[in-house]
XYZ file of C-alpha atoms in Angstrom:
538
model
C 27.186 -20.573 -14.347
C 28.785 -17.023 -14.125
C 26.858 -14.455 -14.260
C 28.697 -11.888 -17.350
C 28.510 -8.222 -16.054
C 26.518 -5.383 -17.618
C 29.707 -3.127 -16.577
C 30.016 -1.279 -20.561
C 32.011 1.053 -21.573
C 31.135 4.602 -21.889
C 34.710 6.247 -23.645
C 36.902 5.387 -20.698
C 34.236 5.170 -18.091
C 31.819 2.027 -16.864
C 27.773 2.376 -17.175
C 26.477 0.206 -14.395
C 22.578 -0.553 -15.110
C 20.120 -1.042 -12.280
C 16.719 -1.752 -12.163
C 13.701 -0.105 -9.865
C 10.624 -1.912 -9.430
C 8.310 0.576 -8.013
C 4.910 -0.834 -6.633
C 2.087 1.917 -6.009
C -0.595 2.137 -3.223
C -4.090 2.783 -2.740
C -5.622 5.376 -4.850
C -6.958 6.021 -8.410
C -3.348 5.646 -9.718
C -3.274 5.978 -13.268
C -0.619 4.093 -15.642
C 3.252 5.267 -15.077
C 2.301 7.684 -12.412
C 3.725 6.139 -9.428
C 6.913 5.766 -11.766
C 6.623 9.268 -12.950
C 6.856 10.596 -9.511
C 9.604 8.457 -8.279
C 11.922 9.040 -11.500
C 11.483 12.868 -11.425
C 12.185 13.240 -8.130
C 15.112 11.355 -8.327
C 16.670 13.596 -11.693
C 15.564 16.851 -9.068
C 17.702 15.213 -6.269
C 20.343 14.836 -8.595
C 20.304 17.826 -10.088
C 21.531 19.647 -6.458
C 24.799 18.199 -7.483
C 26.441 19.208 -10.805
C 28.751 16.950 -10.970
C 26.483 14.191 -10.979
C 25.065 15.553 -14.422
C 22.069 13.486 -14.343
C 20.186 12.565 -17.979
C 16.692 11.062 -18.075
C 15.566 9.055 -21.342
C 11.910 8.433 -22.610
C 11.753 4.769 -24.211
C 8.051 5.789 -26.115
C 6.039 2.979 -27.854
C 5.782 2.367 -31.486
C 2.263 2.089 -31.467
C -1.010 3.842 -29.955
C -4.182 4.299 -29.474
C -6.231 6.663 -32.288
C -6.902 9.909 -31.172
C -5.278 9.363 -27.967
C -4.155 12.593 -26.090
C -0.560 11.278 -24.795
C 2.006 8.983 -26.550
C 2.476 5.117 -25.677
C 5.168 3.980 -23.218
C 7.457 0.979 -23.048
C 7.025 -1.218 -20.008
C 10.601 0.242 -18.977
C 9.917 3.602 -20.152
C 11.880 5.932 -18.364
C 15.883 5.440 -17.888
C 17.931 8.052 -15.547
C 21.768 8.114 -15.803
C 23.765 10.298 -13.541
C 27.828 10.472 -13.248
C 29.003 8.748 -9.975
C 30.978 10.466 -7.825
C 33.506 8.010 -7.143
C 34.025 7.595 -11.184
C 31.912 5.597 -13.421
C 28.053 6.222 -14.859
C 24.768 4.965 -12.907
C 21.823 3.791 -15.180
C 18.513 3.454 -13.439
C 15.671 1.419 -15.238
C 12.560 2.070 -14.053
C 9.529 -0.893 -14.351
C 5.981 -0.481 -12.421
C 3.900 -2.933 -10.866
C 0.239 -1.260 -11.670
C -2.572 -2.673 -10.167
C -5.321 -0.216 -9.625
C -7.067 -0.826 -12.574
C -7.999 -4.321 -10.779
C -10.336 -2.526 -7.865
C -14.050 -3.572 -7.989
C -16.530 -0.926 -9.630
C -18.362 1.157 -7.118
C -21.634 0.158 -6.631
C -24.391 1.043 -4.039
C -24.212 -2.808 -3.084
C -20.600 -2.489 -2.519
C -20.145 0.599 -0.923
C -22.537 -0.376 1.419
C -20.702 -3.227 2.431
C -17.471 -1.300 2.388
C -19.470 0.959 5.167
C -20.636 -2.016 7.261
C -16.730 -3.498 6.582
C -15.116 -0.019 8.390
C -17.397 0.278 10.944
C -16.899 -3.162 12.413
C -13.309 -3.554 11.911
C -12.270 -3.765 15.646
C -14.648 -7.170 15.609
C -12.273 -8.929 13.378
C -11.653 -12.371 14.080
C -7.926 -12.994 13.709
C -6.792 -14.582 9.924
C -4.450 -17.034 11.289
C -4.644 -19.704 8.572
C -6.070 -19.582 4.591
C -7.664 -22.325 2.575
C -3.902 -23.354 1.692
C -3.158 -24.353 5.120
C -1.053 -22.463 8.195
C 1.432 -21.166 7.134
C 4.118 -23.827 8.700
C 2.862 -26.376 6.451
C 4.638 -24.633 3.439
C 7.746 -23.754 5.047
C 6.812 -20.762 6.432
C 6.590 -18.677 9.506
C 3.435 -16.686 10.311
C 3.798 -13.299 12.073
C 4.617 -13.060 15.674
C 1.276 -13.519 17.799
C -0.573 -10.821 19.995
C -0.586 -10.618 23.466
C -3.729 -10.240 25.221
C -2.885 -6.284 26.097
C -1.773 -6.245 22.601
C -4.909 -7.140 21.351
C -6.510 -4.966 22.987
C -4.684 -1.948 22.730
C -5.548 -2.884 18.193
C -9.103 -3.630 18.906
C -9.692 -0.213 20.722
C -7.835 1.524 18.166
C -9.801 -0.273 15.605
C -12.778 0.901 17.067
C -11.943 4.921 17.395
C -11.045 4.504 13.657
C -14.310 3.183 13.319
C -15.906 6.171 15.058
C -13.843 8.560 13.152
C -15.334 7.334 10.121
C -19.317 7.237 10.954
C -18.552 10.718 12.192
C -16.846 11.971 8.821
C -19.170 10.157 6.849
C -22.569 11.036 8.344
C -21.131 14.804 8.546
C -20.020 14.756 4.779
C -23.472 13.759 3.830
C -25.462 16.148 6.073
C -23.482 18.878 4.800
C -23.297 18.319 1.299
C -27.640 18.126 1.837
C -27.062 21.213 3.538
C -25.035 23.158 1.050
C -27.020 21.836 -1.694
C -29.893 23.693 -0.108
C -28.676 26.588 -0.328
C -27.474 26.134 -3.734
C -23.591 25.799 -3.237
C -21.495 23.108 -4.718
C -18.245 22.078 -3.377
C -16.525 19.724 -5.797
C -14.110 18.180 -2.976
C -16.942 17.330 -0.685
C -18.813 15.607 -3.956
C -16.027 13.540 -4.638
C -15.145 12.427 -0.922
C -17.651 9.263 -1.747
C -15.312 7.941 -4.547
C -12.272 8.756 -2.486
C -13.230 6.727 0.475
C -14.408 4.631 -1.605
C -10.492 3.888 -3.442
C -8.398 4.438 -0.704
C -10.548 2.143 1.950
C -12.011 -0.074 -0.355
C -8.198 -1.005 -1.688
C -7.523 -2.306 2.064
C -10.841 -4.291 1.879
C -10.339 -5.932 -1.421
C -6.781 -7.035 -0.282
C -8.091 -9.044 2.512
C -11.456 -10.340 1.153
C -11.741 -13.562 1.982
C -13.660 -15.075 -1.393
C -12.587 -15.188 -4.564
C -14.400 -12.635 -7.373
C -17.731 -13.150 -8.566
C -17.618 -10.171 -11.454
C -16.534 -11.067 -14.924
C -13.065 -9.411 -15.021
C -11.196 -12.239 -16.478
C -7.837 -11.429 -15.195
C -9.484 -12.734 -11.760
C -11.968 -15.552 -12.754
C -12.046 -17.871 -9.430
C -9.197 -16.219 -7.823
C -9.293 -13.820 -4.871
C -8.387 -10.091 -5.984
C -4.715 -10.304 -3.657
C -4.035 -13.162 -6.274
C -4.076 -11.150 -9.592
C -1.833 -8.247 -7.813
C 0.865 -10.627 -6.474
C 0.784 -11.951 -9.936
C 1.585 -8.703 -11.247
C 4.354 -8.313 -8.928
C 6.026 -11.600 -9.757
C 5.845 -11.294 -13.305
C 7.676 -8.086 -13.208
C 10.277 -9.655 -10.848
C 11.129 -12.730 -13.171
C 11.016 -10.120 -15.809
C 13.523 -8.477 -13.755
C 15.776 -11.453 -12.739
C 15.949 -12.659 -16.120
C 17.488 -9.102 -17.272
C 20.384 -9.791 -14.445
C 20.803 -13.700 -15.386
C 21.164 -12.460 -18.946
C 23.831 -9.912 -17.759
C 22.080 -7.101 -19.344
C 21.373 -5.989 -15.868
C 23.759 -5.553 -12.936
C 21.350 -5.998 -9.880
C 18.056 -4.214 -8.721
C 15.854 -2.897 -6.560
C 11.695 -2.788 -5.143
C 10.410 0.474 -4.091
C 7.003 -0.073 -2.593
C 4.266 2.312 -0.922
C 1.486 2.025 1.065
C -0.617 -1.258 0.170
C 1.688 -1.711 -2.384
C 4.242 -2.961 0.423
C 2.306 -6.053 1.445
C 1.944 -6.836 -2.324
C 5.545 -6.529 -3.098
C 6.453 -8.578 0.307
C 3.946 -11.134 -0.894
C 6.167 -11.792 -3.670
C 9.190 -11.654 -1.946
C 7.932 -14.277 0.556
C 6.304 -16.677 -2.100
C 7.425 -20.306 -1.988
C 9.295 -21.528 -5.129
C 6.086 -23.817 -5.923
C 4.160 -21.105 -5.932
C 6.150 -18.509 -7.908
C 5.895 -20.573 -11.271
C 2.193 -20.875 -10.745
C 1.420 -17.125 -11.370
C 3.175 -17.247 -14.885
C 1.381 -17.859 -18.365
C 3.244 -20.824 -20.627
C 5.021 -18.044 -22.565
C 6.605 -16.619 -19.579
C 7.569 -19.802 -18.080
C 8.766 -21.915 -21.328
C 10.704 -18.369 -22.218
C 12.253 -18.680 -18.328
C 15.938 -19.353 -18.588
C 17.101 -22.793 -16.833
C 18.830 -20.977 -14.573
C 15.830 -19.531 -12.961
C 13.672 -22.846 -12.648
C 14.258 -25.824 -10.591
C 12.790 -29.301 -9.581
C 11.535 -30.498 -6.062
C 9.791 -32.674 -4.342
C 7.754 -31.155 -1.978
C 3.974 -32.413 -2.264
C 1.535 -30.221 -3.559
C -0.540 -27.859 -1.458
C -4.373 -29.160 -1.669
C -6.058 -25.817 -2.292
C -2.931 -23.759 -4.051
C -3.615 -19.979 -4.926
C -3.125 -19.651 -7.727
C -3.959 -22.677 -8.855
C -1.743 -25.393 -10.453
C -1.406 -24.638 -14.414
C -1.639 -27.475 -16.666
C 1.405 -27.299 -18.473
C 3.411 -27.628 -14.985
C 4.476 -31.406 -13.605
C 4.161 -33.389 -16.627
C 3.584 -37.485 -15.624
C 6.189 -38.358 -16.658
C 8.188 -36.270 -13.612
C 8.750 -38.871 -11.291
C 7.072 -36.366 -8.463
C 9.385 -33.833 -8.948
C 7.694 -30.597 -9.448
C 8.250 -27.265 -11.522
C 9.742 -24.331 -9.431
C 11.464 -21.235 -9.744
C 14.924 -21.254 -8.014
C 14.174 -18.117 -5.446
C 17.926 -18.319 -4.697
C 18.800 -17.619 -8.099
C 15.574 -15.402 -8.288
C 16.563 -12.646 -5.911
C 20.685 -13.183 -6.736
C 20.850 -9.604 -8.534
C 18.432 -7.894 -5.351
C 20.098 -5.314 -3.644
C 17.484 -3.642 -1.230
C 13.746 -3.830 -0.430
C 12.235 0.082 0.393
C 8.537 0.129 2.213
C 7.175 3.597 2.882
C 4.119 4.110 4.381
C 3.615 0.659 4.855
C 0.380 -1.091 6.878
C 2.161 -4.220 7.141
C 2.417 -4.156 10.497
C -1.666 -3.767 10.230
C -1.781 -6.734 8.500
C 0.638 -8.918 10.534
C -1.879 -8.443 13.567
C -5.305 -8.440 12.026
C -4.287 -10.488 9.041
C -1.103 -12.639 9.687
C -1.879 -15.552 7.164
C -1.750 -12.919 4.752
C 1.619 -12.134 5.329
C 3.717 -15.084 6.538
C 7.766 -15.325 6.036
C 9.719 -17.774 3.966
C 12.461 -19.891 5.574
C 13.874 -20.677 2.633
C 17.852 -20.054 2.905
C 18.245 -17.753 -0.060
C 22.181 -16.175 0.704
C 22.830 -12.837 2.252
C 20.427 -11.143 3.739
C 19.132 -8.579 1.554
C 18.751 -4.961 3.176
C 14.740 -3.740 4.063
C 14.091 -0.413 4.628
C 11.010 0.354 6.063
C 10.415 4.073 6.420
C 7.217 5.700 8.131
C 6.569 9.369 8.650
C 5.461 9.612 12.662
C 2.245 11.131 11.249
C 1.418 9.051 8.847
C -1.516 6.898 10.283
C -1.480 4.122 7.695
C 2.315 3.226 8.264
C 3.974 1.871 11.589
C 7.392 0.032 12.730
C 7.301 -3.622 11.480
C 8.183 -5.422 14.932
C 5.854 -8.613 14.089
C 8.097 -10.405 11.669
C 10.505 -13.021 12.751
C 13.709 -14.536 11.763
C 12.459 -17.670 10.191
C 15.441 -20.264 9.932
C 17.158 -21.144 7.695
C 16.724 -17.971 5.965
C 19.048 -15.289 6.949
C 17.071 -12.191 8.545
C 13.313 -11.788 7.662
C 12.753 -14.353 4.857
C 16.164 -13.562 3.369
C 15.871 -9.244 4.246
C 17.873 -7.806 7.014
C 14.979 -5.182 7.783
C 15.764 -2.061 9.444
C 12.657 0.508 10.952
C 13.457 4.320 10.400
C 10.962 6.944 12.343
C 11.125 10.001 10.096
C 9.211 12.899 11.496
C 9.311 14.979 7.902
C 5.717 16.470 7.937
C 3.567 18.892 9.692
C 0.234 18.144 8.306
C -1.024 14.600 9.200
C -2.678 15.459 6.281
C 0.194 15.235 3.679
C 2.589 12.420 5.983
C 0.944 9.642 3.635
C 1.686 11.297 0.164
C 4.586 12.875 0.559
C 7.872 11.121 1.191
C 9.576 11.285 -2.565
C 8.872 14.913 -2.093
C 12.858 16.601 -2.753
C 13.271 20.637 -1.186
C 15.937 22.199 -2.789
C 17.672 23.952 -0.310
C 17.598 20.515 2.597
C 17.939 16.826 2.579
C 15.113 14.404 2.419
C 14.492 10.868 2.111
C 15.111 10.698 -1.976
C 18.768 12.328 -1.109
C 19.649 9.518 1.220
C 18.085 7.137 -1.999
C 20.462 8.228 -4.135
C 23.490 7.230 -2.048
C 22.142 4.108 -1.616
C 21.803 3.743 -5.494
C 25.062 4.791 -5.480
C 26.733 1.811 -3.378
C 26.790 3.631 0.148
C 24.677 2.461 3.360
C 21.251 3.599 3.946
C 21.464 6.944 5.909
C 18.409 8.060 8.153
C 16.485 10.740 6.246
C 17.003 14.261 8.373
C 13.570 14.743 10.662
C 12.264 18.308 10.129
C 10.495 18.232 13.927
C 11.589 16.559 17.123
C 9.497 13.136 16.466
C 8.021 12.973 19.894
C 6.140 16.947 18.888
C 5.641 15.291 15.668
C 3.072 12.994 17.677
C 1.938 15.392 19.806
C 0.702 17.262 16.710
C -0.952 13.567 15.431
C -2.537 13.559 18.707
C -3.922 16.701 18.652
C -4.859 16.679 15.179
C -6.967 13.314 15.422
C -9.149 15.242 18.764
C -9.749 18.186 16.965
C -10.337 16.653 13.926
C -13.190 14.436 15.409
C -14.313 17.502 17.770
C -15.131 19.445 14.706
C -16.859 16.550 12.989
C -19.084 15.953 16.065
C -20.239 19.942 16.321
C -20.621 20.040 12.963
C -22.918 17.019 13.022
C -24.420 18.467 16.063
C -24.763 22.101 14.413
C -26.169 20.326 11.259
C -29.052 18.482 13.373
C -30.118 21.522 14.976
C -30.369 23.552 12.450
C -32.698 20.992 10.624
C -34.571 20.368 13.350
C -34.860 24.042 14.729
C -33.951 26.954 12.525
C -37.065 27.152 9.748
C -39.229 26.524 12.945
C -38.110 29.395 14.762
C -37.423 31.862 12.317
C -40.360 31.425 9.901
C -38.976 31.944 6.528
C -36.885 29.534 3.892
C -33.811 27.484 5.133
C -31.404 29.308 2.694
C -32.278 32.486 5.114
C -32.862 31.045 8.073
C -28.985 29.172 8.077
C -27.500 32.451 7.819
C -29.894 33.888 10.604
C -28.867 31.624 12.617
C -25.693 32.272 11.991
C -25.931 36.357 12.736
C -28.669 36.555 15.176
C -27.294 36.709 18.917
C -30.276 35.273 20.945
C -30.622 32.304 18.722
C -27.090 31.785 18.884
C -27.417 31.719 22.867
C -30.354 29.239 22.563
C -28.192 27.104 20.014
C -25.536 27.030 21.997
C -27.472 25.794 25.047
C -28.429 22.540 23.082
C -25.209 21.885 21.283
C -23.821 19.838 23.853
C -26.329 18.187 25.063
C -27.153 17.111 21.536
C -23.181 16.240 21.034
C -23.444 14.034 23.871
C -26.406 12.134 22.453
C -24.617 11.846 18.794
C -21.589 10.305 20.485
C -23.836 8.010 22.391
C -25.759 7.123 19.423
C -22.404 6.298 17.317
C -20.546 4.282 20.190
C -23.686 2.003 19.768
C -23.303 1.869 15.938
C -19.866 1.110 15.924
C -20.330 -1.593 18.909
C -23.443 -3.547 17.379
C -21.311 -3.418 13.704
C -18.172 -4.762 15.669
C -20.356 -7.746 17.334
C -22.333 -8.453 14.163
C -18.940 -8.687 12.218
C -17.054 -11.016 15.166
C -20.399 -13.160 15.087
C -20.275 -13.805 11.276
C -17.084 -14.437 10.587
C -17.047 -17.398 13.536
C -20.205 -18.872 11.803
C -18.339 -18.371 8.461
C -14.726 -19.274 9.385
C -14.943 -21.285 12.739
């Protein structure tokens, strides 16, 4: 069937619609915000050019909360239409896969296990295969495999992560006793708890191996990774079905951090699978077009699991599916920033395995990571999986962007747009407009972008170690020696020369023991972990 084309009329010019799916990361990410960021960045990159006239529209609810302190959104609330240079309009429709809202509560239970989780992540036993099966038995390739120096070279980064974190966290909490002491209240330092715990705890609930045991109904009996793909796909179909209908002329995914491996599970989903994460609405309202029959048998264990109003009796073995070909006609590109896949294709690779299913062209994937941005990394793990053209059906392309100075801001900050130079939303918005992908200007030679990293990640740890060091002494020496009330005493120690000589004498030796003392920590949580999961896993 031909697809009709949402080409209108505007006067004598065309409107050509596109869709953005836009997937968030970790965080507290509230509603639209992710969406927000990406849609008014894109009207200020406009904006440098005149010409382009650009023109956002708010699509608002009709209905609301009471007494509630914004207005209601469409699920498509924001459009942005800009004048192409070439001649013609450009419609952008924004959608957002949210999924925040589906992170456990924080708990004392849980966060300690999210602390016993970090500190033993270089014991990890690899994830090569899920309850489903390997990932060959559903037409699928996994990741390419580690060699031994490989594996290696993760583990012992693993484990300096590891002692990064016991560092930061047991220096967090003896400082915040210590301020607290002396009657001083930092509000950043109060909240690091809850921060740790949403950006870490995000990675963790990703890869959990069981399903839920809370009473969140959205994940009864399913694993948490389950409910977010299903968000994903729904918004795809959604998405699809806009361009089978021809109200839409093609579209795009715009992922970030976590939110890459989510939107690349639902790019790499088998057609079985796909029409398993829709409700019976969704998949009786599914145009023909989209759905298809086959004959492949059944996985034994499918996530999620089979719906009942899929494979009637009566179907002869033939099975409900989603056409992916048809699926991902109207995709034009696949962006990743920040992404951790590559974390994930070595520590988790079952998590992440590529279709082979021969779905057309291959689709362009740009994967974009800031040199200083310590959660993303150059996806060299996935394979070409035949039949499919490219990585499952994407043509993916790696792009070092050295952009930042701070390793600080690397993670947060690639939509950013400067007025007066080019960043990465600038080379977006040619893309948008039909051209090829162009590199993203770097602001810093890439190789002193990593010497900066480098340095950053020594001093950083340096300073957490003296200040754990500083912290201990002072507890264990300063009301002692002076005589009189800590909140005195820590600034005596601070003024008074002699007892700064005599503190200085025992800072090292006392740093040495604290490093000693966490290497242990960190090694008997990396054993305990690797021990565990081979009695739990095999």
């Amino acid at each position: 069937m031909k697809r009709k084309s949402t080409r209108r009329q505007t006067g004598a010019e065309r409107v050509e619609r596109i869709g953005i799916i836009v997937v968030h990361g970790v965080g507290e990410q509230k509603r639209f915000e992710y969406l927000e960021a990406i849609a008014s960045n894109l009207c200020k990159a406009l904006a440098k050019n005149r010409r382009r006239q650009p023109h956002i529209q708010l699509r608002y609810g009709d209905q609301g909360p009471r007494l509630a302190l914004n207005s209601s959104w469409r699920d498509a609330p924001a459009l942005v239409r800009w004048r192409k240079p070439g001649g013609g309009w450009i419609e952008v429709n924004f959608r957002e896969v949210h999924w925040a809202d589906l992170d456990m509560p924080k708990t004392w239970g849980r966060w300690v296990k999210l602390i016993g989780w970090a500190l033993g992540v270089s014991g990890v036993r690899l994830y090569l295969q899920g309850r489903v099966g390997a990932p060959r038995q559903h037409g699928m390739c996994a990741p390419k495999g580690l060699s031994v120096l490989e594996r290696l070279r993760v583990r012992a980064s693993l484990f300096l992560v590891s002692l990064f974190f016991l560092f930061m966290l047991v220096t967090l909490n003896v400082v915040r006793w210590l301020l607290n002491r002396v009657s001083l209240r930092i509000a950043f330092l109060n909240n690091m708890h809850d921060l740790i715990y949403n950006y870490l705890g995000d990675v963790k609930l990703y890869q959990d191996w069981f399903p839920r045991s809370d009473e969140r109904i959205e994940t009864v009996g399913e694993k948490s990774r389950v409910a977010i793909r299903r968000r994903m796909i729904r918004v795809l179909v959604q998405t699809a079905n806009e361009v089978a209908a021809g109200r839409m002329d093609g579209y795009y995914v715009f992922a970030h951090s976590l939110g890459t491996v989510a939107a690349f599970n639902a790019l790499m989903e088998t057609d079985l699978a796909l029409a398993n994460y829709l409700t019976e609405a969704e998949w009786n309202d599914l145009p023909s077009s989209l759905k298809k029959k086959v004959t492949k048998a059944l996985p034994k264990h499918p996530m999620p699991q089979r719906p009942p109003w899929l494979d009637q009796p009566k179907a002869g073995g033939r099975h409900d599916a989603i056409d992916r070909k048809r699926l991902f006609q109207g995709l034009r590109g696949f962006l990743t920033l920040g992404s951790p896949l590559d974390k994930f294709a070595s520590l988790w690779p079952a998590i992440v395995p590529v279709n082979s299913e021969a779905i057309g062209p291959a689709r362009p994937w740009i994967n974009v990571a800031d040199v200083q941005d310590i959660v993303a990394g150059r996806l060299d793990k996935f394979p070409v999986c035949k039949p499919a053209a490219g990585t499952g059906g994407l043509a993916l392309r790696n792009i070092d962007w050295a952009a930042e100075w701070s390793l600080a801001t690397a993670h947060t900050s690639y939509w950013k747009v400067r007025r007066k130079t080019d960043r990465l939303m600038d080379c977006v918005v040619l893309w948008l407009e039909g051209g090829r992908f162009q590199d993203p200007p770097n602001v810093m030679l890439p190789g002193l972008a990593r010497l900066i990293s480098v340095l950053t990640f020594i001093v950083g740890t340096g300073l957490l170690v003296w200040g754990f060091a500083a912290a201990v002494w002072l507890l264990a020496n300063a009301d002692e020696k002076l005589g009189m009330p800590f909140s005195e005493s820590f600034i005596e120690t601070l003024t008074r020369w002699g007892l700064r000589e005599e503190y200085s004498a025992a800072l090292l030796p006392a740093i040495g023991y604290i490093v000693a003392i966490g290497l242990v920590i960190v090694m008997i949580c990396s054993v305990a972990r690797r021990i565990w999961e081979n009695e739990k896993f095999g």
